Amino acid sequence: MTILVIAEHDNASLKPETAKVINAASQIGGDIHLLVAGSDCAAVAEEAKTLSGVAKVLLADNAVYSAHLAQNLSKLVVEVAGDYSHILAPASSQGKDLLPRVAALLDVAQLSDVVEVVDADTFVRPVYAGNAMATVQSLDDKKVMTVRPSAFDAAGNDGAAELVAVGSVHEASTEFVSQALTESERPELGSAGVIISGGRGMGSGENFELLEALADKMGAAVGASRAAVDAGFVPNDLQVGQTGKIVAPELYIAVGISGAIQHLAGMKDSKVIVAINKDPDAPIFQVADYGLTADLFEAVPALTKLI
Amino acid sequence: MKVLVPVKRVVDANVKVRVKSDQSDVETANLKMALNPFCEIAVEEAVRLKEAGIATEVVVVTVGNKSAQEQLRTSMALGADRGIQVETDAALEPLSIAKLLKAVQDKEQAGLIILGKQSIDGDNNQTGQMLAALMDAPQATFASEVKVEGDKLTVTREVDGGLQTLSMPLPAVVTADLRLNEPRYAKLPDIMKAKRKPLDVLTVEELGVTLKSHQKVLKVTPPAAREAGVMLDSVEALVEKLKNEAKVI
């Protein structure tokens, strides 16, 4: 049994999600090979070689893979797929874009957002925004799945994998036009140890500066509820929830967030949850370890001062 | 250009589902059902393309039993021109749905297919991508902006960390994210008019698709409940708890 993991990277460095998927793969058991597909991404492959548990790094380095387009990347993965028993990728926007396409080409099903490995055929995944957990047995000879990174710890980096060049050139009719990524000094939501999120109660985008001041003091990431995103306070890539980022940091501080089930789906696996809301009946308090009924415009600056 | 919009009937987003006591599934009997919110956005986008003179016809299709016709009518009240129900009582996996949709597309030959990015019941986020693979067509998932110029499609996508813009030839598959548009409310005359729009029923056999089960759900359980927390009366008390009890700061 050998497992193929698709590495997530930006052609310059490996994303932290990859190490978490490697850990999920180790729990399935068997050899692990890691596919690094991209353009001018030899540095990523070097980094990938050190991930604990990876026996082989497969490098497909070609300009056609620079934007990681699902259209041709899926064909590359199918070409490489050969005898692998499992194909895994993080449940990131890239993994979710790519893997269903791979599964369809292989004529197998795909499991989305795996949060627990029961055995080599059986996995647990959330449905209905995490209001139910389904234990699903795959009947396919090749199991294709996206893995929810927040559900697994990262693999270490004491490995020394062998590097092999693989794959032929698959062209895509899709063209990459541009990318506008949010520049931030703060950690990414997916890997932050502490996340401070604001909701509709923040009142405006400017008021998020209160959260940013606290975040900078704590080395935290800033997130938001869908209500705050829909109100135009902050961009969508900050959204935590069923359809946004799924996170599980050590500490999650929800400020002015009522706690709709769609938001809870994205953060309820956090180790410690703090809720600050002026409405004592807000559902967020039902999942919070520590609740504070207070005006956030007083409580947040006070917290920033004390921490 | 014809636009095909596959839609799904799901438990209403505001209903909190419960797991059945025999752990076979979630209880969906007698719950309020609705058009999946992402599908609603997909229908709205197709209708806007028609209103802009880019699309000539908007066809909605669903796979399910007769009750799913309700969601086809809802879609037609929003402006879709006609509906297709692929009749089945089985709860199908995304791959099977994608195969049926591919067979419908082979008949319809739409220039553009718009779907919701995921349904809020299974949360799979697979069908659009699988359909694109089966069609060997380009795809643009998680779309927040769609532009059609001639036979070229330009889509802005919501990706981790920001936005990405791709362009591709038609036919193509687009999956709708939340910010693509804000769906309209259907007006009463449109709801009445939708009842008279054509709705065809096709069977799986007619489409010539052989379906196979690839997965078995062994059990469905409630998520681990969090223990009730404590309410604190001051920021000082909170900081003290975080430092000394939770030890996270």
Coordinates of C-alpha atoms in Angstrom, one line a residue:
Chain A
M1 CA 0.0 0.0 0.0
T2 CA 1.5 3.3 -1.1
I3 CA -0.1 6.7 -0.6
L4 CA 0.3 9.7 -2.9
V5 CA -0.1 13.1 -1.3
I6 CA -0.4 16.2 -3.4
A7 CA 1.7 19.0 -2.0
E8 CA 0.3 22.5 -1.6
H9 CA 2.7 25.3 -2.4
D10 CA 3.2 28.6 -4.2
N11 CA 6.2 27.5 -6.2
A12 CA 8.4 29.1 -3.6
S13 CA 7.6 27.4 -0.4
L14 CA 5.5 24.5 1.0
K15 CA 2.2 25.4 2.7
P16 CA 1.9 24.2 6.3
E17 CA -1.2 22.2 5.3
T18 CA 0.9 19.6 3.5
A19 CA 2.7 18.4 6.7
K20 CA -0.7 17.9 8.2
V21 CA -1.9 15.8 5.3
I22 CA 1.3 13.7 5.6
N23 CA 0.4 13.0 9.2
A24 CA -3.1 11.8 8.1
A25 CA -1.4 9.6 5.5
S26 CA 0.8 8.1 8.2
Q27 CA -2.3 7.2 10.1
I28 CA -3.6 5.2 7.1
G29 CA -0.2 3.4 7.0
G30 CA 2.1 2.4 4.1
D31 CA 4.7 4.3 2.2
I32 CA 4.1 8.0 1.4
H33 CA 5.1 9.7 -1.8
L34 CA 4.6 13.4 -2.2
L35 CA 3.9 15.0 -5.5
V36 CA 5.2 18.6 -6.0
A37 CA 3.8 19.9 -9.2
G38 CA 4.5 23.5 -10.3
S39 CA 6.9 25.7 -12.1
D40 CA 10.5 26.5 -10.9
C41 CA 9.6 24.8 -7.7
A42 CA 12.8 22.8 -7.0
A43 CA 13.1 24.6 -3.7
V44 CA 9.7 23.3 -2.6
A45 CA 10.8 19.8 -3.5
E46 CA 13.9 20.2 -1.4
E47 CA 11.8 21.4 1.5
A48 CA 9.4 18.5 1.0
K49 CA 12.2 15.9 1.2
T50 CA 12.6 16.7 4.9
L51 CA 9.0 15.9 5.9
S52 CA 8.9 13.0 8.3
G53 CA 7.5 9.8 6.8
V54 CA 7.8 10.8 3.1
A55 CA 9.8 8.1 1.2
K56 CA 9.8 9.8 -2.2
V57 CA 9.2 13.3 -3.5
L58 CA 7.9 13.3 -7.1
L59 CA 8.7 16.5 -8.9
A60 CA 6.8 17.7 -11.9
D61 CA 8.4 21.0 -12.7
N62 CA 7.0 22.7 -15.8
A63 CA 5.7 26.1 -16.8
V64 CA 2.3 24.6 -17.6
Y65 CA 1.8 23.8 -13.9
S66 CA 2.8 27.2 -12.6
A67 CA -0.8 28.3 -11.7
H68 CA -1.8 24.9 -10.4
L69 CA -4.8 24.7 -12.7
A70 CA -7.1 21.8 -12.0
Q71 CA -7.7 21.3 -15.7
N72 CA -4.2 19.9 -16.5
L73 CA -3.0 19.1 -13.0
S74 CA -5.7 16.5 -12.7
K75 CA -4.3 14.8 -15.8
L76 CA -0.9 14.8 -14.4
V77 CA -2.1 13.3 -11.1
V78 CA -4.0 10.6 -13.1
E79 CA -0.8 9.9 -15.1
V80 CA 1.2 9.5 -11.9
A81 CA -1.6 7.7 -10.0
G82 CA -0.6 4.2 -11.1
D83 CA -0.6 1.8 -8.2
Y84 CA -1.3 4.1 -5.4
S85 CA -4.0 3.0 -3.0
H86 CA -4.8 6.5 -1.7
I87 CA -4.5 10.0 -3.1
L88 CA -4.7 12.8 -0.6
A89 CA -4.7 16.6 -0.7
P90 CA -5.5 19.3 1.8
A91 CA -9.1 20.5 1.8
S92 CA -7.9 23.9 0.7
S93 CA -9.3 25.9 -2.2
Q94 CA -6.6 24.3 -4.4
G95 CA -7.3 20.7 -3.1
K96 CA -11.0 21.1 -3.4
D97 CA -10.6 22.4 -7.0
L98 CA -8.3 19.6 -8.1
L99 CA -9.2 16.3 -6.4
P100 CA -12.9 15.8 -7.5
R101 CA -11.6 16.2 -11.0
V102 CA -8.9 13.5 -10.4
A103 CA -11.5 11.2 -8.9
A104 CA -13.9 11.6 -11.8
L105 CA -11.1 10.8 -14.3
L106 CA -10.2 7.7 -12.3
D107 CA -14.0 6.8 -12.1
V108 CA -13.8 6.6 -8.3
A109 CA -15.6 8.6 -5.6
Q110 CA -14.0 11.3 -3.5
L111 CA -14.2 11.9 0.2
S112 CA -14.3 15.5 1.2
D113 CA -12.8 17.0 4.4
V114 CA -11.7 13.9 6.2
V115 CA -11.2 14.6 9.9
E116 CA -10.4 11.2 11.2
V117 CA -8.8 8.0 9.8
V118 CA -10.5 4.9 11.2
D119 CA -8.7 2.4 9.0
A120 CA -7.3 2.2 5.5
D121 CA -10.8 2.1 4.0
T122 CA -12.9 4.0 6.6
F123 CA -12.9 7.7 7.3
V124 CA -14.9 10.2 9.3
R125 CA -16.1 13.4 7.7
P126 CA -18.5 16.2 8.7
V127 CA -21.8 16.7 6.9
Y128 CA -24.5 19.4 7.4
A129 CA -22.0 22.0 8.5
G130 CA -20.6 19.7 11.1
N131 CA -23.9 19.0 12.8
A132 CA -23.4 15.3 12.0
M133 CA -20.3 13.2 11.5
A134 CA -20.5 10.5 8.8
T135 CA -18.3 7.4 9.1
V136 CA -17.8 6.4 5.5
Q137 CA -16.3 3.2 4.0
S138 CA -14.8 3.6 0.6
L139 CA -15.5 0.7 -1.8
D140 CA -13.1 1.9 -4.5
D141 CA -9.7 0.4 -5.0
K142 CA -8.2 3.9 -5.1
K143 CA -9.3 6.2 -2.4
V144 CA -9.2 9.8 -3.3
M145 CA -9.8 12.3 -0.4
T146 CA -9.3 15.8 0.8
V147 CA -8.1 16.1 4.4
R148 CA -9.1 18.9 6.7
P149 CA -5.7 20.2 7.8
S150 CA -7.0 21.6 11.1
A151 CA -8.0 18.1 12.3
F152 CA -4.4 16.8 12.1
D153 CA -1.1 17.8 13.7
A154 CA 1.8 18.5 11.4
A155 CA 4.3 15.8 10.6
G156 CA 7.8 16.6 11.7
N157 CA 10.7 17.4 9.5
D158 CA 13.5 14.9 10.1
G159 CA 12.9 13.0 6.9
A160 CA 15.3 12.5 3.9
A161 CA 13.2 11.4 1.0
E162 CA 14.5 10.5 -2.4
L163 CA 13.7 13.0 -5.2
V164 CA 12.4 11.8 -8.6
A165 CA 11.3 13.7 -11.6
V166 CA 7.9 12.6 -13.0
G167 CA 5.1 13.4 -15.4
S168 CA 4.7 14.6 -18.8
V169 CA 3.5 18.0 -20.0
H170 CA -0.3 18.4 -20.0
E171 CA -1.6 21.6 -21.6
A172 CA -4.6 23.5 -20.3
S173 CA -7.0 25.6 -22.3
T174 CA -7.5 27.7 -19.1
E175 CA -5.3 30.8 -18.8
F176 CA -4.1 32.3 -15.6
V177 CA -4.9 36.1 -15.8
S178 CA -4.0 37.5 -12.4
Q179 CA -4.0 37.0 -8.7
A180 CA -4.7 39.4 -5.8
L181 CA -3.6 37.9 -2.6
T182 CA -4.1 39.8 0.7
E183 CA -0.7 40.9 2.0
S184 CA -0.5 40.5 5.7
E185 CA 2.2 40.3 8.3
R186 CA 0.0 38.2 10.5
P187 CA -0.1 34.4 10.4
E188 CA -2.5 32.6 8.0
L189 CA -5.8 31.5 9.4
G190 CA -5.1 27.9 8.6
S191 CA -1.9 27.7 10.7
A192 CA -2.4 30.4 13.4
G193 CA -2.2 29.3 17.0
V194 CA -4.5 32.2 18.0
I195 CA -7.4 33.6 16.0
I196 CA -9.4 36.7 16.8
S197 CA -12.6 37.0 14.7
G198 CA -15.1 39.8 14.4
G199 CA -18.7 39.6 13.4
R200 CA -21.5 42.0 12.6
G201 CA -21.2 43.5 16.0
M202 CA -18.0 45.2 14.9
G203 CA -20.1 47.7 13.1
S204 CA -17.6 48.7 10.5
G205 CA -14.4 47.7 8.7
E206 CA -12.5 50.5 10.6
N207 CA -13.5 48.9 13.9
F208 CA -11.6 45.8 12.9
E209 CA -8.5 47.8 13.9
L210 CA -9.4 47.1 17.5
L211 CA -9.0 43.4 16.7
E212 CA -5.9 43.9 14.7
A213 CA -4.2 45.7 17.6
L214 CA -5.0 42.7 19.9
A215 CA -3.9 40.3 17.2
D216 CA -0.6 42.0 16.8
K217 CA 0.1 41.9 20.5
M218 CA -0.8 38.1 20.6
G219 CA 0.8 37.1 17.3
A220 CA -2.7 36.1 16.2
A221 CA -4.5 35.9 12.9
V222 CA -7.7 37.9 12.3
G223 CA -10.8 36.2 11.0
A224 CA -14.4 37.2 10.5
S225 CA -17.9 35.7 10.4
R226 CA -19.9 35.6 7.1
A227 CA -22.1 38.4 8.4
A228 CA -19.0 40.7 8.7
V229 CA -17.9 39.7 5.2
D230 CA -21.3 40.2 3.7
A231 CA -21.6 43.6 5.4
G232 CA -18.4 44.5 3.5
F233 CA -16.3 45.1 6.7
V234 CA -13.5 42.7 5.6
P235 CA -12.5 40.7 2.5
N236 CA -13.9 37.1 2.1
D237 CA -10.6 35.4 2.6
L238 CA -10.9 36.2 6.3
Q239 CA -14.2 34.2 6.5
V240 CA -14.3 31.4 9.1
G241 CA -17.2 29.0 8.7
Q242 CA -18.9 26.3 6.7
T243 CA -18.1 27.9 3.4
G244 CA -15.0 29.8 4.5
K245 CA -12.0 28.6 6.4
I246 CA -12.3 25.7 8.9
V247 CA -9.9 26.4 11.7
A248 CA -8.9 24.8 15.0
P249 CA -6.4 27.0 16.8
E250 CA -5.3 26.8 20.4
L251 CA -7.3 29.9 21.2
Y252 CA -10.2 31.4 19.3
I253 CA -11.6 34.7 20.4
A254 CA -15.0 35.5 18.9
V255 CA -15.9 39.2 19.1
G256 CA -19.3 40.5 18.3
I257 CA -20.2 37.2 16.7
S258 CA -23.7 35.8 17.4
G259 CA -22.7 32.2 16.5
A260 CA -24.8 31.0 13.5
I261 CA -24.4 27.3 12.9
Q262 CA -22.5 28.1 9.7
H263 CA -19.9 30.0 11.7
L264 CA -19.7 27.4 14.5
A265 CA -19.0 24.8 11.8
G266 CA -15.7 26.6 11.0
M267 CA -14.3 27.0 14.5
K268 CA -15.9 24.7 17.1
D269 CA -13.0 22.4 17.1
S270 CA -10.7 25.1 18.5
K271 CA -9.0 24.1 21.8
V272 CA -10.2 27.1 23.8
I273 CA -13.0 29.4 22.7
V274 CA -13.6 32.8 24.1
A275 CA -16.8 34.8 23.2
I276 CA -17.2 38.5 23.8
N277 CA -20.7 39.7 23.0
K278 CA -23.1 42.1 24.5
D279 CA -26.1 39.8 24.0
P280 CA -26.1 37.3 26.8
D281 CA -28.4 35.0 24.8
A282 CA -26.1 34.8 21.8
P283 CA -25.6 31.1 20.7
I284 CA -21.9 31.6 20.6
F285 CA -21.8 31.3 24.4
Q286 CA -23.0 27.7 24.1
V287 CA -19.7 26.6 22.6
A288 CA -17.5 29.1 24.4
D289 CA -15.2 27.9 27.3
Y290 CA -15.1 31.5 28.5
G291 CA -17.9 34.0 27.9
L292 CA -17.9 37.7 28.6
T293 CA -21.1 39.7 28.2
A294 CA -19.7 43.1 27.5
D295 CA -19.5 46.0 25.0
L296 CA -16.7 44.9 22.7
F297 CA -15.6 48.5 22.2
E298 CA -14.6 48.6 25.9
A299 CA -13.6 44.9 26.4
V300 CA -11.3 44.5 23.4
P301 CA -9.1 47.6 24.2
A302 CA -9.0 46.5 27.9
L303 CA -7.9 43.0 26.8
T304 CA -5.2 44.4 24.6
K305 CA -3.9 46.4 27.5
L306 CA -3.9 43.5 29.9
I307 CA -2.3 40.8 27.6
Chain B
M1 CA -25.9 30.7 -25.8
K2 CA -27.7 28.2 -23.6
V3 CA -26.9 28.1 -19.9
L4 CA -27.5 24.9 -17.9
V5 CA -27.9 25.2 -14.1
P6 CA -28.0 22.0 -12.1
V7 CA -29.7 22.5 -8.7
K8 CA -30.4 20.5 -5.6
R9 CA -33.2 20.2 -3.0
V10 CA -31.8 20.4 0.5
V11 CA -32.9 20.9 4.1
D12 CA -33.4 24.6 4.6
A13 CA -30.2 26.4 5.8
N14 CA -32.0 27.6 8.9
V15 CA -33.0 24.2 10.2
K16 CA -30.6 22.4 12.5
V17 CA -30.7 18.7 11.7
R18 CA -30.5 15.9 14.2
V19 CA -29.0 12.4 13.8
K20 CA -31.5 9.5 13.8
S21 CA -31.4 7.3 16.9
D22 CA -30.3 4.3 14.9
Q23 CA -27.3 6.3 13.5
S24 CA -28.2 5.5 9.9
D25 CA -28.5 9.1 8.8
V26 CA -29.8 12.5 9.8
E27 CA -33.5 12.9 10.3
T28 CA -34.9 14.7 7.3
A29 CA -38.6 13.8 7.5
N30 CA -41.0 16.7 7.8
L31 CA -38.2 19.3 7.7
K32 CA -38.5 22.4 5.7
M33 CA -36.8 21.9 2.4
A34 CA -35.3 24.6 0.1
L35 CA -33.3 25.3 -3.0
N36 CA -29.6 24.9 -1.9
P37 CA -28.4 28.5 -1.3
F38 CA -25.4 28.1 -3.7
C39 CA -27.7 26.7 -6.4
E40 CA -29.9 29.8 -5.9
I41 CA -26.9 32.0 -6.6
A42 CA -26.1 29.9 -9.7
V43 CA -29.6 30.4 -11.0
E44 CA -29.5 34.1 -10.4
E45 CA -26.2 34.4 -12.3
A46 CA -27.6 32.6 -15.3
V47 CA -30.7 34.7 -15.3
R48 CA -28.6 37.9 -15.1
L49 CA -26.6 36.6 -18.1
K50 CA -29.9 36.2 -20.0
E51 CA -31.1 39.7 -18.9
A52 CA -27.8 41.1 -20.2
G53 CA -28.5 39.5 -23.6
I54 CA -25.6 37.0 -23.3
A55 CA -27.6 33.9 -22.6
T56 CA -30.5 33.0 -24.8
E57 CA -32.0 30.3 -22.6
V58 CA -31.6 29.1 -19.0
V59 CA -32.3 25.5 -18.3
V60 CA -32.4 24.1 -14.7
V61 CA -31.9 20.5 -14.0
T62 CA -32.1 18.4 -10.8
V63 CA -31.6 14.8 -10.0
G64 CA -34.1 13.4 -7.4
N65 CA -37.6 12.3 -6.8
K66 CA -40.8 14.2 -7.7
S67 CA -40.6 16.5 -4.7
A68 CA -37.5 18.1 -6.2
Q69 CA -39.8 19.6 -8.9
E70 CA -40.6 22.2 -6.3
Q71 CA -37.0 23.5 -6.5
L72 CA -37.2 23.5 -10.3
R73 CA -40.3 25.7 -10.0
T74 CA -38.6 27.9 -7.6
S75 CA -35.7 28.3 -10.0
M76 CA -38.1 29.0 -12.9
A77 CA -39.8 31.7 -10.7
L78 CA -36.4 33.3 -10.4
G79 CA -36.2 33.4 -14.2
A80 CA -35.1 30.1 -15.6
D81 CA -36.9 29.1 -18.8
R82 CA -37.5 25.4 -18.4
G83 CA -36.7 22.5 -16.1
I84 CA -35.5 18.9 -16.3
Q85 CA -36.0 16.4 -13.5
V86 CA -33.9 13.3 -13.7
E87 CA -36.1 10.9 -11.8
T88 CA -34.6 8.8 -9.1
D89 CA -35.3 7.8 -5.5
A90 CA -31.8 6.9 -4.7
A91 CA -29.5 9.2 -2.7
L92 CA -26.7 9.5 -5.2
E93 CA -23.1 10.3 -4.7
P94 CA -21.6 13.3 -6.5
L95 CA -19.9 11.1 -9.1
S96 CA -23.2 9.6 -10.1
I97 CA -24.9 13.0 -10.2
A98 CA -22.0 14.3 -12.4
K99 CA -22.5 11.3 -14.8
L100 CA -26.2 12.1 -15.1
L101 CA -25.5 15.8 -15.7
K102 CA -23.0 14.9 -18.3
A103 CA -25.7 12.9 -20.1
V104 CA -28.1 15.8 -19.9
Q105 CA -25.4 18.2 -21.2
D106 CA -24.8 15.9 -24.1
K107 CA -28.4 16.4 -25.1
E108 CA -28.6 20.1 -24.2
Q109 CA -25.2 21.2 -25.5
A110 CA -25.2 24.3 -23.2
G111 CA -22.3 26.8 -23.7
L112 CA -22.0 27.4 -20.0
I113 CA -22.9 25.3 -17.0
I114 CA -23.2 27.1 -13.6
L115 CA -23.6 25.2 -10.4
G116 CA -23.4 26.0 -6.7
K117 CA -20.0 25.2 -5.3
Q118 CA -21.4 22.8 -2.7
S119 CA -24.7 21.6 -1.2
I120 CA -25.2 22.4 2.4
D121 CA -26.2 18.9 3.3
G122 CA -23.4 16.6 2.0
D123 CA -20.9 19.5 2.0
N124 CA -19.0 17.6 -0.7
N125 CA -18.0 20.4 -3.1
Q126 CA -17.4 17.9 -5.9
T127 CA -20.1 17.8 -8.5
G128 CA -19.0 20.7 -10.7
Q129 CA -15.4 19.7 -10.8
M130 CA -16.4 16.1 -11.6
L131 CA -18.8 17.2 -14.4
A132 CA -16.0 19.4 -15.9
A133 CA -13.7 16.3 -15.8
L134 CA -16.2 14.1 -17.5
M135 CA -16.8 16.8 -20.2
D136 CA -13.0 17.4 -20.5
A137 CA -13.9 21.1 -20.2
P138 CA -12.2 23.9 -18.3
Q139 CA -13.6 24.8 -14.9
A140 CA -13.7 27.8 -12.7
T141 CA -14.7 26.9 -9.1
F142 CA -15.7 29.3 -6.3
A143 CA -16.6 32.1 -8.6
S144 CA -17.2 35.6 -7.4
E145 CA -17.4 37.3 -10.8
V146 CA -18.3 35.9 -14.2
K147 CA -17.8 37.7 -17.5
V148 CA -18.6 36.2 -20.9
E149 CA -17.2 37.9 -24.0
G150 CA -17.9 36.0 -27.2
D151 CA -16.8 32.4 -26.6
K152 CA -14.4 33.5 -23.9
L153 CA -15.2 33.3 -20.2
T154 CA -13.3 35.3 -17.5
V155 CA -13.9 34.3 -13.9
T156 CA -12.6 35.7 -10.6
R157 CA -12.3 33.0 -8.0
E158 CA -12.2 33.1 -4.3
V159 CA -9.1 31.2 -3.3
D160 CA -7.3 30.9 0.1
G161 CA -5.6 34.2 0.7
G162 CA -7.4 36.3 -1.9
L163 CA -8.7 36.3 -5.5
Q164 CA -7.6 34.7 -8.7
T165 CA -8.7 35.5 -12.2
L166 CA -8.8 32.9 -14.9
S167 CA -9.9 33.0 -18.5
M168 CA -11.0 30.0 -20.6
P169 CA -12.9 29.0 -23.8
L170 CA -16.5 27.9 -23.7
P171 CA -18.1 25.5 -23.0
A172 CA -16.9 25.6 -19.4
V173 CA -18.2 24.8 -15.9
V174 CA -18.4 27.4 -13.2
T175 CA -19.2 26.9 -9.5
A176 CA -20.8 29.8 -7.6
D177 CA -19.4 31.1 -4.3
L178 CA -21.4 33.3 -2.0
R179 CA -20.4 36.7 -3.3
L180 CA -21.1 36.0 -6.9
N181 CA -24.4 37.8 -6.5
E182 CA -27.4 38.4 -4.2
P183 CA -30.3 36.4 -5.5
R184 CA -33.6 38.2 -6.0
Y185 CA -36.9 37.3 -4.4
A186 CA -39.4 35.8 -6.7
K187 CA -42.4 38.0 -7.3
L188 CA -45.9 36.4 -7.1
P189 CA -46.6 36.8 -10.8
D190 CA -43.3 35.1 -11.6
I191 CA -44.2 32.3 -9.2
M192 CA -47.5 31.9 -11.1
K193 CA -45.8 32.0 -14.4
A194 CA -43.2 29.4 -13.4
K195 CA -46.0 26.9 -12.9
R196 CA -46.7 27.0 -16.6
K197 CA -43.1 26.7 -17.8
P198 CA -42.1 23.4 -19.4
L199 CA -40.7 20.7 -17.1
D200 CA -39.5 17.4 -18.6
V201 CA -38.9 14.3 -16.6
L202 CA -36.1 11.9 -17.7
T203 CA -35.2 8.6 -16.3
V204 CA -31.7 7.3 -15.5
E205 CA -32.3 4.6 -18.1
E206 CA -33.2 7.1 -20.8
L207 CA -29.9 8.9 -20.2
G208 CA -28.1 5.6 -20.6
V209 CA -26.1 6.0 -17.4
T210 CA -25.2 3.0 -15.3
L211 CA -24.8 4.0 -11.6
K212 CA -22.6 2.3 -9.1
S213 CA -22.2 2.8 -5.4
H214 CA -18.6 3.8 -4.4
Q215 CA -19.1 4.4 -0.7
K216 CA -21.0 3.0 2.2
V217 CA -22.0 5.2 5.1
L218 CA -21.5 3.0 8.2
K219 CA -22.9 5.4 10.7
V220 CA -23.8 9.0 11.3
T221 CA -23.3 10.4 14.7
P222 CA -23.7 13.8 16.4
P223 CA -20.4 15.7 16.7
A224 CA -18.6 15.7 20.1
A225 CA -20.4 18.2 22.2
R226 CA -18.3 20.9 23.9
E227 CA -18.6 21.1 27.7
A228 CA -20.5 24.1 28.9
G229 CA -18.1 27.0 29.7
V230 CA -18.2 29.6 32.3
M231 CA -19.5 33.2 32.1
L232 CA -17.0 35.8 33.4
D233 CA -17.8 39.2 34.7
S234 CA -14.7 41.1 33.7
V235 CA -11.8 41.3 31.2
E236 CA -9.4 40.8 34.2
A237 CA -11.1 37.5 35.1
L238 CA -10.9 36.5 31.4
V239 CA -7.1 37.2 31.3
E240 CA -6.6 35.3 34.5
K241 CA -8.5 32.2 33.2
L242 CA -6.6 32.2 29.9
K243 CA -3.3 32.5 31.7
N244 CA -3.8 30.2 34.6
E245 CA -6.5 27.7 33.8
A246 CA -6.4 27.3 30.0
K247 CA -2.7 28.3 29.8
V248 CA -3.1 29.5 26.3
I249 CA -1.5 32.9 26.7

